[in-house]
CHARMM-style PDB file with segment names, atoms N, HN, CA, C and O in Angstrom:
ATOM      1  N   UNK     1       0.844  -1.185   0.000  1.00  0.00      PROA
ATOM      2  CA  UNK     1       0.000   0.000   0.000  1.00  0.00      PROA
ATOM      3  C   UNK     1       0.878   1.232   0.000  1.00  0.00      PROA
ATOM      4  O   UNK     1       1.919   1.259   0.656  1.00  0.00      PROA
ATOM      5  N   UNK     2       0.478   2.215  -0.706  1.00  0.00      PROA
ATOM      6  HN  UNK     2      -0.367   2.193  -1.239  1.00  0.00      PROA
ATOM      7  CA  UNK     2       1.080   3.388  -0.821  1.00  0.00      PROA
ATOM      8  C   UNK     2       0.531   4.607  -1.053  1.00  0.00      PROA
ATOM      9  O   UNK     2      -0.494   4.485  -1.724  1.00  0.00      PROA
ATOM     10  N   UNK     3       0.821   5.883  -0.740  1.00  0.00      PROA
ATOM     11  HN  UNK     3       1.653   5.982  -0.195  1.00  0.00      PROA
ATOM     12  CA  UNK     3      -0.147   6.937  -0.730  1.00  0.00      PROA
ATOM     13  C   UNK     3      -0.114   7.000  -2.585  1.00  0.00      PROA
ATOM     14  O   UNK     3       0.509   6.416  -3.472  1.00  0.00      PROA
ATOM     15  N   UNK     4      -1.243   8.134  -2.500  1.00  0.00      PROA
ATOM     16  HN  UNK     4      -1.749   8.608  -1.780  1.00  0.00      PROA
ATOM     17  CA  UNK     4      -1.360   8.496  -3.844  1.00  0.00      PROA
ATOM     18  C   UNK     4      -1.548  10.077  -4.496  1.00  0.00      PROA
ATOM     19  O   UNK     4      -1.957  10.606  -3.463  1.00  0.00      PROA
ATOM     20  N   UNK     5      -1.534  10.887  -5.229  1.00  0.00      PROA
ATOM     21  HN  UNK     5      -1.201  10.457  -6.069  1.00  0.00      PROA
ATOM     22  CA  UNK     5      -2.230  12.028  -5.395  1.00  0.00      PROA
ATOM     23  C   UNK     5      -3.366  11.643  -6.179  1.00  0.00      PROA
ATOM     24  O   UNK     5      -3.487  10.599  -6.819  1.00  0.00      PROA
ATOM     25  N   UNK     6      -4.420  12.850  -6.038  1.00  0.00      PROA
ATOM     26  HN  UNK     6      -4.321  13.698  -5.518  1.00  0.00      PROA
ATOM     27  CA  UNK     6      -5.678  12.184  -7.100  1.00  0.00      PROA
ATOM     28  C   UNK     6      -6.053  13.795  -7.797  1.00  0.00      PROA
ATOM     29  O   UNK     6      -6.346  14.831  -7.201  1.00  0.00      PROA
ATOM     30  N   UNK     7      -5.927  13.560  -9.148  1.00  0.00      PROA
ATOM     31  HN  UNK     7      -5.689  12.718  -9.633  1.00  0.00      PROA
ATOM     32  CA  UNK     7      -6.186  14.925 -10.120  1.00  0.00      PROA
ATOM     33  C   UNK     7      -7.479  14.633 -10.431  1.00  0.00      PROA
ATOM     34  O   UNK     7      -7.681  13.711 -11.221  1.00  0.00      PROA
ATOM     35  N   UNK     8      -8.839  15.528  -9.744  1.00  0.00      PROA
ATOM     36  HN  UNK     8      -8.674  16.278  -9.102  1.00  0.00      PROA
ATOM     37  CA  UNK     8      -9.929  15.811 -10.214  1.00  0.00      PROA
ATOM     38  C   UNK     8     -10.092  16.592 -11.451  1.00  0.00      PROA
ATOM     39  O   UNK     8      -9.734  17.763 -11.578  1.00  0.00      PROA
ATOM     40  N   UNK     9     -10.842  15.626 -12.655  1.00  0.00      PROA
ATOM     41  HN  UNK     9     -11.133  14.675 -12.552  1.00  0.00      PROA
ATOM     42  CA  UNK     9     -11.057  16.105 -13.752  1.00  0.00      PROA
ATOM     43  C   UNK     9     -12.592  16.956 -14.577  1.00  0.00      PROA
ATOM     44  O   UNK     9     -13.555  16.192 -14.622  1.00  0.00      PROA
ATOM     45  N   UNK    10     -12.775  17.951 -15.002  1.00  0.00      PROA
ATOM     46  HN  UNK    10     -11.992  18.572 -14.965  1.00  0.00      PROA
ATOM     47  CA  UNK    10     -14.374  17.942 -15.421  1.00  0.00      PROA
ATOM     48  C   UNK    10     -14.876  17.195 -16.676  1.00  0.00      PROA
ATOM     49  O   UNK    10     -14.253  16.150 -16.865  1.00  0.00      PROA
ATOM     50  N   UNK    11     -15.721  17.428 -17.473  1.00  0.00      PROA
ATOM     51  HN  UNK    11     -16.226  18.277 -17.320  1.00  0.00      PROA
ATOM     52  CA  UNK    11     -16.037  16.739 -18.520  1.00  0.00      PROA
ATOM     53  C   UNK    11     -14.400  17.218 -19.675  1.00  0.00      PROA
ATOM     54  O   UNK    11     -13.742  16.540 -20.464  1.00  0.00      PROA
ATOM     55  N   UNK    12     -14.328  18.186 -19.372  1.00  0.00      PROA
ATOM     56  HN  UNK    12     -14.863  18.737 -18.730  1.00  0.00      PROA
ATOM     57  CA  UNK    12     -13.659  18.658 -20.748  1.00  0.00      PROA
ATOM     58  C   UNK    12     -11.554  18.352 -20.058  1.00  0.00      PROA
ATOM     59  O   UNK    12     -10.479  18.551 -20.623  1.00  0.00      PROA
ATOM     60  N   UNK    13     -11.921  17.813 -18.648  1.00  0.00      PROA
ATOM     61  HN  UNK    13     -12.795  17.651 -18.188  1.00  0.00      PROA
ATOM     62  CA  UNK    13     -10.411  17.349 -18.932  1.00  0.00      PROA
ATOM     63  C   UNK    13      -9.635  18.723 -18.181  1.00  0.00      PROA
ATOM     64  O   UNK    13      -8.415  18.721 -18.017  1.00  0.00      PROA
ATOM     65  N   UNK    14     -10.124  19.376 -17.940  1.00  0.00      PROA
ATOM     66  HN  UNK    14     -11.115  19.378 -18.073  1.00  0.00      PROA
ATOM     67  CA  UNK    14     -10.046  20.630 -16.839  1.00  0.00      PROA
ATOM     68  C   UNK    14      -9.501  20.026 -15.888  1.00  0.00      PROA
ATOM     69  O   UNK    14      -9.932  18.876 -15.806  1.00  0.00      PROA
ATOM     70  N   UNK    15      -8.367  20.400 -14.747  1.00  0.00      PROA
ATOM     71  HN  UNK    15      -8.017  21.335 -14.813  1.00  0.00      PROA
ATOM     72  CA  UNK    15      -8.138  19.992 -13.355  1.00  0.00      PROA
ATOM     73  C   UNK    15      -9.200  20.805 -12.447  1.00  0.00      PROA
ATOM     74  O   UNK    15      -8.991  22.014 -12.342  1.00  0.00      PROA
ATOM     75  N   UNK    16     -10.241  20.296 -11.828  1.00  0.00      PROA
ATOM     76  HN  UNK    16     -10.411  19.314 -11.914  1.00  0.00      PROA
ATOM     77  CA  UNK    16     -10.300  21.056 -11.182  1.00  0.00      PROA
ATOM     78  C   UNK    16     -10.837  21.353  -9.378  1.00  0.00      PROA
ATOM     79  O   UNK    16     -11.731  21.762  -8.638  1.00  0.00      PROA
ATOM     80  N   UNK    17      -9.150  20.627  -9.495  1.00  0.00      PROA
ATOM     81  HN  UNK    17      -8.424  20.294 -10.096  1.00  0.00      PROA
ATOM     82  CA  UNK    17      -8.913  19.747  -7.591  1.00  0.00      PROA
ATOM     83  C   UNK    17      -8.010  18.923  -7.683  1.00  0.00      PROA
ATOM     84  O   UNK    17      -7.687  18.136  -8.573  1.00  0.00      PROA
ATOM     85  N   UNK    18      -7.511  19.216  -6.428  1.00  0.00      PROA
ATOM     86  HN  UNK    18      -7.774  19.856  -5.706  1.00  0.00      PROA
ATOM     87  CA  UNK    18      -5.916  18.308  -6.257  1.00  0.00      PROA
ATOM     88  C   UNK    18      -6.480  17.552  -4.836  1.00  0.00      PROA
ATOM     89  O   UNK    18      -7.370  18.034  -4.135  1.00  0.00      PROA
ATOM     90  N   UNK    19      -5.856  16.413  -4.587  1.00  0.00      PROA
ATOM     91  HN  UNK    19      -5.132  16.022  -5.157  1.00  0.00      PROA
ATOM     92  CA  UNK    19      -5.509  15.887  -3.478  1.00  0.00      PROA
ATOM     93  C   UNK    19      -4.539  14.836  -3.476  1.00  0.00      PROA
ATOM     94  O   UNK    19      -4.640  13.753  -4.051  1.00  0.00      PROA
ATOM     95  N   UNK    20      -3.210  15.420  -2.497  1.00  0.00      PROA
ATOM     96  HN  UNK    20      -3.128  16.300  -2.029  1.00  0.00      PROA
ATOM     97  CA  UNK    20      -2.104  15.438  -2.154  1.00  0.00      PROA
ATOM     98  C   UNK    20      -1.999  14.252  -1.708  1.00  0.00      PROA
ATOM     99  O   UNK    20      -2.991  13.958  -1.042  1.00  0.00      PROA
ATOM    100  N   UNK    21      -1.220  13.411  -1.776  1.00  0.00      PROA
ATOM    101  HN  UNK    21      -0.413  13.650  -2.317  1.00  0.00      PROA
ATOM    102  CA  UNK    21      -0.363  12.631  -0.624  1.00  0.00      PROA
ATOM    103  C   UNK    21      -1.537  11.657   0.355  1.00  0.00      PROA
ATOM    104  O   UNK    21      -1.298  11.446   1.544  1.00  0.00      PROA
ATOM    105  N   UNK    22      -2.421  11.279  -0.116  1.00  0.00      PROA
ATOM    106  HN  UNK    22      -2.615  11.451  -1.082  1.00  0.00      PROA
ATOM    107  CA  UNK    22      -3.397  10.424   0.150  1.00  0.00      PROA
ATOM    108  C   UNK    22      -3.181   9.335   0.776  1.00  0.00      PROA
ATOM    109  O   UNK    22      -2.855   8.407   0.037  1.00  0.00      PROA
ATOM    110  N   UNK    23      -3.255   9.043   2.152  1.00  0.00      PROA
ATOM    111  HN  UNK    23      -3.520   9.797   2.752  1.00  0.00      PROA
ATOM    112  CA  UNK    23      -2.392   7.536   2.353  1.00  0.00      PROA
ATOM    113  C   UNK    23      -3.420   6.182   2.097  1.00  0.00      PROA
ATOM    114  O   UNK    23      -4.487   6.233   1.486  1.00  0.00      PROA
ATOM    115  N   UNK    24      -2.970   5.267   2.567  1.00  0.00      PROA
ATOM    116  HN  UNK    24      -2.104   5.225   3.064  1.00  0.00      PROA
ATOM    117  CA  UNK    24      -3.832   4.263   2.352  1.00  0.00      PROA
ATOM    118  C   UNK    24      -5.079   4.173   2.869  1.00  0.00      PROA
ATOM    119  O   UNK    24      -5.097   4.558   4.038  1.00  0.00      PROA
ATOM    120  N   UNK    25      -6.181   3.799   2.437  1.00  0.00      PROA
ATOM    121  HN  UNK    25      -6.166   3.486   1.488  1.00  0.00      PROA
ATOM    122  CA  UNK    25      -7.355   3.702   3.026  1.00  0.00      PROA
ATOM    123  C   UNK    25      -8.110   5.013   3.675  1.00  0.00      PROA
ATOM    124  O   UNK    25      -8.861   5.007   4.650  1.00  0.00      PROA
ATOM    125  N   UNK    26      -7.743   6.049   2.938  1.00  0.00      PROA
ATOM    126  HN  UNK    26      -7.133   6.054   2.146  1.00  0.00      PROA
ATOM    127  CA  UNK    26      -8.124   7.469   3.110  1.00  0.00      PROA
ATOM    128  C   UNK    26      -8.992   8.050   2.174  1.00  0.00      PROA
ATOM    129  O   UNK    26      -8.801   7.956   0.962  1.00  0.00      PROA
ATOM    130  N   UNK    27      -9.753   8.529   2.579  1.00  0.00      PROA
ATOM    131  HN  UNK    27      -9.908   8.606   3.564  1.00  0.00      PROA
ATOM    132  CA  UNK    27     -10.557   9.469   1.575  1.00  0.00      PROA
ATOM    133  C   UNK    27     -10.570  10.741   1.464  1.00  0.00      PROA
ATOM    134  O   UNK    27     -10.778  11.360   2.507  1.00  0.00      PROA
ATOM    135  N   UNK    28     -10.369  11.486   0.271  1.00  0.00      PROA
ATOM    136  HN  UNK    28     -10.199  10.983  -0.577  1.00  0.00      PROA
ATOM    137  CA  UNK    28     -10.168  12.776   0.017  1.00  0.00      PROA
ATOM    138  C   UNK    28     -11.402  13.775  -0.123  1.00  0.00      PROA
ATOM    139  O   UNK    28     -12.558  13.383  -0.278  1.00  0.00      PROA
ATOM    140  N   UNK    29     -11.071  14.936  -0.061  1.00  0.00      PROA
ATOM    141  HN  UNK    29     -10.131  15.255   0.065  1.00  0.00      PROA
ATOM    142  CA  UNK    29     -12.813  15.439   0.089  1.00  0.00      PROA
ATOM    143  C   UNK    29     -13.137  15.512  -1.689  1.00  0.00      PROA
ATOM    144  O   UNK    29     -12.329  15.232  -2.574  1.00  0.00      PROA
ATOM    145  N   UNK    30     -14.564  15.973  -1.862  1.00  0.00      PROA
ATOM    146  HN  UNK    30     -15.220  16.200  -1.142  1.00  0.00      PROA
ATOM    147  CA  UNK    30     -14.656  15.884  -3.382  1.00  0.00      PROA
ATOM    148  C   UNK    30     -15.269  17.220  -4.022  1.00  0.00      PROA
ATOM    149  O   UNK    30     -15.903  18.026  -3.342  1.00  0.00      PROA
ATOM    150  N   UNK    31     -15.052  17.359  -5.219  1.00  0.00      PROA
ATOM    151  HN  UNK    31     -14.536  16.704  -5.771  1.00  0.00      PROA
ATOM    152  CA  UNK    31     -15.607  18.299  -6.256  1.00  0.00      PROA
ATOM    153  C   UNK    31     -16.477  17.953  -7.372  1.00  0.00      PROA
ATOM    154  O   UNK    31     -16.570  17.224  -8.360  1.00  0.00      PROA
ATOM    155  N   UNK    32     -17.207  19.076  -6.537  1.00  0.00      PROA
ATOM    156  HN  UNK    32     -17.132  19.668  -5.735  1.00  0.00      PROA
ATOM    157  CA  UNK    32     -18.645  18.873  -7.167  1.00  0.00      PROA
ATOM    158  C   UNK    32     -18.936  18.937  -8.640  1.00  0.00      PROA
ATOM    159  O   UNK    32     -19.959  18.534  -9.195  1.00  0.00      PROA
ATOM    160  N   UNK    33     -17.561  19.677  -9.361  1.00  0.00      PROA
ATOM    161  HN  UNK    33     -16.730  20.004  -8.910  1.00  0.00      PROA
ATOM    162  CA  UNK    33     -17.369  19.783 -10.779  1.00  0.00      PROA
ATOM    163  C   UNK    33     -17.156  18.704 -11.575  1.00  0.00      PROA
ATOM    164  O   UNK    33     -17.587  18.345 -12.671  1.00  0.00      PROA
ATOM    165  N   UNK    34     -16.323  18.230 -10.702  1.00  0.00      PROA
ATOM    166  HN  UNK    34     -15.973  18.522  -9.812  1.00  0.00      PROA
ATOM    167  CA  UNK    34     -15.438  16.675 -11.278  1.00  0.00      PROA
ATOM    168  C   UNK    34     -16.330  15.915 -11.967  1.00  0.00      PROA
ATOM    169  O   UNK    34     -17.512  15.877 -11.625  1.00  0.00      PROA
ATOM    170  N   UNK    35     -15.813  15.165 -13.111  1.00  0.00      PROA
ATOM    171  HN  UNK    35     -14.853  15.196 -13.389  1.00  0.00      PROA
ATOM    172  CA  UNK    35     -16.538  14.117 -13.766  1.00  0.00      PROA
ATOM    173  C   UNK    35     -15.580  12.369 -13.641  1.00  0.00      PROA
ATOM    174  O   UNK    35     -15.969  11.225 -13.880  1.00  0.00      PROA
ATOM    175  N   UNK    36     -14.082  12.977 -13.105  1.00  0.00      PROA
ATOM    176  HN  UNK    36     -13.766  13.906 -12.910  1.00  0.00      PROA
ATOM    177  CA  UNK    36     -13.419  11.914 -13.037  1.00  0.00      PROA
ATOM    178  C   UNK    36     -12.376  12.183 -12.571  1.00  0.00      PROA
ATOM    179  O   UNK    36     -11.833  13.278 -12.428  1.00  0.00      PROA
ATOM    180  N   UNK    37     -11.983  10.961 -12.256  1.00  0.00      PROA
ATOM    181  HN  UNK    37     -12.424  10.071 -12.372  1.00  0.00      PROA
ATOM    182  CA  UNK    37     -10.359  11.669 -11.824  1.00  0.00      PROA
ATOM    183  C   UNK    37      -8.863  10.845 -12.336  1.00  0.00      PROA
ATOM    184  O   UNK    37      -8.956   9.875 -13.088  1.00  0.00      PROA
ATOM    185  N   UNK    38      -7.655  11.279 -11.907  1.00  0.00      PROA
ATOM    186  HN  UNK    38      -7.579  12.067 -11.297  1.00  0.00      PROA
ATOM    187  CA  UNK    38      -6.780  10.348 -11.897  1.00  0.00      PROA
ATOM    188  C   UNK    38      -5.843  10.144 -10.500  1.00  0.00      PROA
ATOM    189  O   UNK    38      -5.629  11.028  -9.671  1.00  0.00      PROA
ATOM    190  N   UNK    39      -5.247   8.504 -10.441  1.00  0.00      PROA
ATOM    191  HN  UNK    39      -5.420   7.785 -11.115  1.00  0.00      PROA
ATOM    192  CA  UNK    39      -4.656   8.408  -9.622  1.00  0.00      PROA
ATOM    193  C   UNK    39      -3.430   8.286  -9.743  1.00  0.00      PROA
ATOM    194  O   UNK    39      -3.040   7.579 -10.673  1.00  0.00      PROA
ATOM    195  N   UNK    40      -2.603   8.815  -9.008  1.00  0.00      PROA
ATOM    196  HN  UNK    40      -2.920   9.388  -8.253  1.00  0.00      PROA
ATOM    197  CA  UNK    40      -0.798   9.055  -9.781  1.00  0.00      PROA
ATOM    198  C   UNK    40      -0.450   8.796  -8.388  1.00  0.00      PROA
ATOM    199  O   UNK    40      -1.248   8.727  -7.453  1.00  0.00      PROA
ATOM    200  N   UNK    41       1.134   8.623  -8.323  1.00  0.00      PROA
ATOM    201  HN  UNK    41       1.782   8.678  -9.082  1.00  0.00      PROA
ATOM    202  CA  UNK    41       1.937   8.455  -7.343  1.00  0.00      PROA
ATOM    203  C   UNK    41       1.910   9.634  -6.343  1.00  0.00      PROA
ATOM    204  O   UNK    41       1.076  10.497  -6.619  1.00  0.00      PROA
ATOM    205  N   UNK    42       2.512   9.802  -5.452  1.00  0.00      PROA
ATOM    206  HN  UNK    42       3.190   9.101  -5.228  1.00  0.00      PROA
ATOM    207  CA  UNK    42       2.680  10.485  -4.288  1.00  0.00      PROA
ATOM    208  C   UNK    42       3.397  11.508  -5.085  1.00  0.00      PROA
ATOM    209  O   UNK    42       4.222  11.080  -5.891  1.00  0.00      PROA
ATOM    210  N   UNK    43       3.205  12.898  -4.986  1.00  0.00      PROA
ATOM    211  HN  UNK    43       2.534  13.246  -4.331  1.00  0.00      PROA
ATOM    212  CA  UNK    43       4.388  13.852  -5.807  1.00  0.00      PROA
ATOM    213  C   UNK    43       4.480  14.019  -6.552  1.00  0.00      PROA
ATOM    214  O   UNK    43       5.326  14.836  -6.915  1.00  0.00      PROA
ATOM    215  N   UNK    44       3.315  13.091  -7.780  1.00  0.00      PROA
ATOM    216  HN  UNK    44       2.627  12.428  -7.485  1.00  0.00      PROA
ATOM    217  CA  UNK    44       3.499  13.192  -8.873  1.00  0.00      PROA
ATOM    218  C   UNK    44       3.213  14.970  -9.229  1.00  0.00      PROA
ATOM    219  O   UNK    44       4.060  15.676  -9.777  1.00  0.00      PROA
ATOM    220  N   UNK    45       2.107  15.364  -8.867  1.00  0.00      PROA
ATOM    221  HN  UNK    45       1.420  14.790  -8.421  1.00  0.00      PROA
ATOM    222  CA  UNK    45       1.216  16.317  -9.239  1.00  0.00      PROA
ATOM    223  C   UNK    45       1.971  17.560  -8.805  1.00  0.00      PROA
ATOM    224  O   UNK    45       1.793  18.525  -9.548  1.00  0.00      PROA
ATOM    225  N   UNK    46       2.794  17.756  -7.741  1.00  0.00      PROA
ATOM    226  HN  UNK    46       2.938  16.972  -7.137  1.00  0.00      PROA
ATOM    227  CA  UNK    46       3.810  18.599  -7.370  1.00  0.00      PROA
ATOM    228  C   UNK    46       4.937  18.721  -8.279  1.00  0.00      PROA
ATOM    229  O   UNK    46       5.292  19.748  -8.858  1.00  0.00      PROA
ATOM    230  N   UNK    47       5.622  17.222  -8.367  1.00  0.00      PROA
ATOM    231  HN  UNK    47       5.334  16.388  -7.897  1.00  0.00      PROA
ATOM    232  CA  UNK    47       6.645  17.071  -9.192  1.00  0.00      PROA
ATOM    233  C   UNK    47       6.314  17.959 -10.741  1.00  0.00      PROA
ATOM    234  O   UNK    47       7.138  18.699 -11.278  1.00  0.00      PROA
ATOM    235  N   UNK    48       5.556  17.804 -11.030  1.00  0.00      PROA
ATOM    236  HN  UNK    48       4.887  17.203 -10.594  1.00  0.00      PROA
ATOM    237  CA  UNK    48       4.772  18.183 -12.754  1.00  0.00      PROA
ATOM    238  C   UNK    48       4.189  19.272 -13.145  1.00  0.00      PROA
ATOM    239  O   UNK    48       3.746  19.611 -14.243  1.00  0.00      PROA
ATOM    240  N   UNK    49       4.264  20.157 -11.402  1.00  0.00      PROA
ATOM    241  HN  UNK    49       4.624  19.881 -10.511  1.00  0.00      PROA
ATOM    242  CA  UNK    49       3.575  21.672 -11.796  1.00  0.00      PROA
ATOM    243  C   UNK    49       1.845  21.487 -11.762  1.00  0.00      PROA
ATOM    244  O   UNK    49       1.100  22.460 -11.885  1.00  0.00      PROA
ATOM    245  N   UNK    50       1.452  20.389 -11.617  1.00  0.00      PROA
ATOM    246  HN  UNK    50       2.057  19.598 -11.518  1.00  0.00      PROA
ATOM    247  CA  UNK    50      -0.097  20.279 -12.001  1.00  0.00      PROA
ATOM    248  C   UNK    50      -0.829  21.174 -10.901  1.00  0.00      PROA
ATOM    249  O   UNK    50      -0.649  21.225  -9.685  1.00  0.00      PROA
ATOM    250  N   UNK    51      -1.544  21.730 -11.571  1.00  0.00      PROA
ATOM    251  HN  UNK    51      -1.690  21.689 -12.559  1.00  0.00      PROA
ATOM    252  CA  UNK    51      -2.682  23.443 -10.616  1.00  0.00      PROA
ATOM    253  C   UNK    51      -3.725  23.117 -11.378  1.00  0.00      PROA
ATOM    254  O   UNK    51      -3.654  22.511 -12.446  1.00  0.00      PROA
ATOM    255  N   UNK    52      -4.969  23.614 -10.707  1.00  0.00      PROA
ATOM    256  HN  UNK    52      -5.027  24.106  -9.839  1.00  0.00      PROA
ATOM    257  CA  UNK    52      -6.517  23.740 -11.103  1.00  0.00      PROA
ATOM    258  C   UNK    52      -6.687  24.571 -12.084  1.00  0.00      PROA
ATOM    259  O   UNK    52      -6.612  25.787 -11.908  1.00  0.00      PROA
ATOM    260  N   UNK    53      -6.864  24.184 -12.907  1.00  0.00      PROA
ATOM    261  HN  UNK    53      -6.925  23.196 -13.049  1.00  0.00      PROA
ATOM    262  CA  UNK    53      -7.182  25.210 -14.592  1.00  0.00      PROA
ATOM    263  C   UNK    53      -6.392  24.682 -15.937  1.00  0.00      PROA
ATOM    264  O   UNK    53      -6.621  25.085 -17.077  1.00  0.00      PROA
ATOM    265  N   UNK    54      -5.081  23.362 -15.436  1.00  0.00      PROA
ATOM    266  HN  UNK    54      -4.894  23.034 -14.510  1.00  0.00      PROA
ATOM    267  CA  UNK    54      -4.601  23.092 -16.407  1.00  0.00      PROA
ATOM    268  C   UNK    54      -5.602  21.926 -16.767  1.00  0.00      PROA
ATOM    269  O   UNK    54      -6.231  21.078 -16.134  1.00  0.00      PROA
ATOM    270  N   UNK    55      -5.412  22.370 -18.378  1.00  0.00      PROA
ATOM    271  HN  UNK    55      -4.901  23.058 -18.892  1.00  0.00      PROA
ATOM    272  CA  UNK    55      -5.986  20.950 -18.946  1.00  0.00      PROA
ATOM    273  C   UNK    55      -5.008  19.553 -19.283  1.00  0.00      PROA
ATOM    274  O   UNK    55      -3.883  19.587 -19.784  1.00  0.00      PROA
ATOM    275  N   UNK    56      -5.600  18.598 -18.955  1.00  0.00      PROA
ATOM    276  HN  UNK    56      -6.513  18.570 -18.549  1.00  0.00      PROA
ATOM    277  CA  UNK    56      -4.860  16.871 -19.210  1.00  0.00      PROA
ATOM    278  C   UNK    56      -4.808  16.606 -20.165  1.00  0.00      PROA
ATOM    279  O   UNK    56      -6.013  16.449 -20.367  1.00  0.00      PROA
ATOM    280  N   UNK    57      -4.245  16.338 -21.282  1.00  0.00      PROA
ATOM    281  HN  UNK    57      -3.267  16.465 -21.119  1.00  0.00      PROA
ATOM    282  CA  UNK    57      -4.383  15.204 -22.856  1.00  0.00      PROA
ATOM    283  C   UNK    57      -3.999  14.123 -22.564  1.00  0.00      PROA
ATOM    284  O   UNK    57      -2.894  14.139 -22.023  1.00  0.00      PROA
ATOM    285  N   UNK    58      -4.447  13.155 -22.690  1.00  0.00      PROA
ATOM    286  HN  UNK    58      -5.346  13.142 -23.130  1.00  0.00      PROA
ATOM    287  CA  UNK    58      -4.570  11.982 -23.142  1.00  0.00      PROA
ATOM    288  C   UNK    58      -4.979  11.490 -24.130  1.00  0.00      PROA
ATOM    289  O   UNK    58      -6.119  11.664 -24.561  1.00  0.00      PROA
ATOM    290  N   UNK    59      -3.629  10.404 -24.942  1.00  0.00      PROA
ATOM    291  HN  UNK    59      -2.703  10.262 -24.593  1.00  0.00      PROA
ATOM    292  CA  UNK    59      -3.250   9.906 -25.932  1.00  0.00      PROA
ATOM    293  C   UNK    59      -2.665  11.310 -26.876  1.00  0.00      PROA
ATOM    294  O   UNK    59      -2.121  12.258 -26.310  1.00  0.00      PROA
ATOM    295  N   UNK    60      -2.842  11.270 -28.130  1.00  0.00      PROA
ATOM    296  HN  UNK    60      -3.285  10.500 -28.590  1.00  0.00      PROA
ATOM    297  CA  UNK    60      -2.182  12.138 -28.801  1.00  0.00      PROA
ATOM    298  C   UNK    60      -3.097  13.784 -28.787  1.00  0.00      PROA
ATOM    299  O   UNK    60      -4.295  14.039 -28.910  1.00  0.00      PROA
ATOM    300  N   UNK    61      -2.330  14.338 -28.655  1.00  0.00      PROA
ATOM    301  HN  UNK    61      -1.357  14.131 -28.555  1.00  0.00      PROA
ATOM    302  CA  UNK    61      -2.401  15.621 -28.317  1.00  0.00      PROA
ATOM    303  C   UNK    61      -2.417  16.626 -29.709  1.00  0.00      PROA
ATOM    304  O   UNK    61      -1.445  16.582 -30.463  1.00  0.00      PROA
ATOM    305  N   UNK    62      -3.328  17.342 -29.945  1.00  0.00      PROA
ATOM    306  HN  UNK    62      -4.117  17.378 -29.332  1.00  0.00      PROA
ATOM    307  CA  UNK    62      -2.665  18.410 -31.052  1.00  0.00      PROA
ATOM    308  C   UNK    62      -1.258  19.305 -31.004  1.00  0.00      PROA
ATOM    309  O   UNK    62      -0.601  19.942 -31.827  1.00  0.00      PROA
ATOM    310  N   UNK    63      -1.172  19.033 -29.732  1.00  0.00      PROA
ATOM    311  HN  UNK    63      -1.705  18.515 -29.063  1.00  0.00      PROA
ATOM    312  CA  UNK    63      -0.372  20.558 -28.807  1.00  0.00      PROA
ATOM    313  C   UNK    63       1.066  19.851 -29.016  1.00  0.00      PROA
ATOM    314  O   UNK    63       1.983  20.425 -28.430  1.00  0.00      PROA
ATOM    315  N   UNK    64       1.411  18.706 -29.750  1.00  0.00      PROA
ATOM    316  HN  UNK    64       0.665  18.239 -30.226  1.00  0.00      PROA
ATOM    317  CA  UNK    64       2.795  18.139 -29.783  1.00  0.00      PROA
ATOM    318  C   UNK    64       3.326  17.387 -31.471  1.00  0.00      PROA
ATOM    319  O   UNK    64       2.726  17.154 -32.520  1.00  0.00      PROA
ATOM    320  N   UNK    65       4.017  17.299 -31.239  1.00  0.00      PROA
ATOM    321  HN  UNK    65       4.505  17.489 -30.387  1.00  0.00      PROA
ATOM    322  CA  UNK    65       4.189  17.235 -32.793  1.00  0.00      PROA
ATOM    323  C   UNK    65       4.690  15.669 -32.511  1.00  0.00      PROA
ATOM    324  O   UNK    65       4.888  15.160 -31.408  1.00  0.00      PROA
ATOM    325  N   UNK    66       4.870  14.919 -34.096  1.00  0.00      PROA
ATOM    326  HN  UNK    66       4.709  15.332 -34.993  1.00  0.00      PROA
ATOM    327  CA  UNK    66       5.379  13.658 -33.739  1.00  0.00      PROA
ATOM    328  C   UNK    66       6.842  13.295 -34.107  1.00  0.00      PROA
ATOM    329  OT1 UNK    66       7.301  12.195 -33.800  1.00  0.00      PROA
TER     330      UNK     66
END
């Protein structure tokens, strides 16, 4: 078992809510915006700059070239 961060997402992929360092068997509070979320490692979301307003891509992105 290991903590986690969890990036609250809206429909359009919006962050919009963090929760930090989550340990095991913990629950984080929630947003009412959210349509989903993700679960990443401990730090990830610190490590990466991630803040409420950035948007997520997943899979291929327009925003990158190949």
């Amino acid at each position: 078992k290991y903590s986690i961060d969890v990036v609250f997402l809206d429909k359009n992929n919006t962050v919009v809510g963090l929760a930090e360092n989550i340990g095991p068997g913990k629950v984080s509070r929630t947003f009412g915006k959210a349509r989903g979320c993700l679960e990443i490692p401990a730090g990830t979301a610190s490590d990466t700059g991630t803040e409420v307003g950035d948007i997520i891509v997943v899979g291929d992105s327009p925003y990158t070239s190949a």
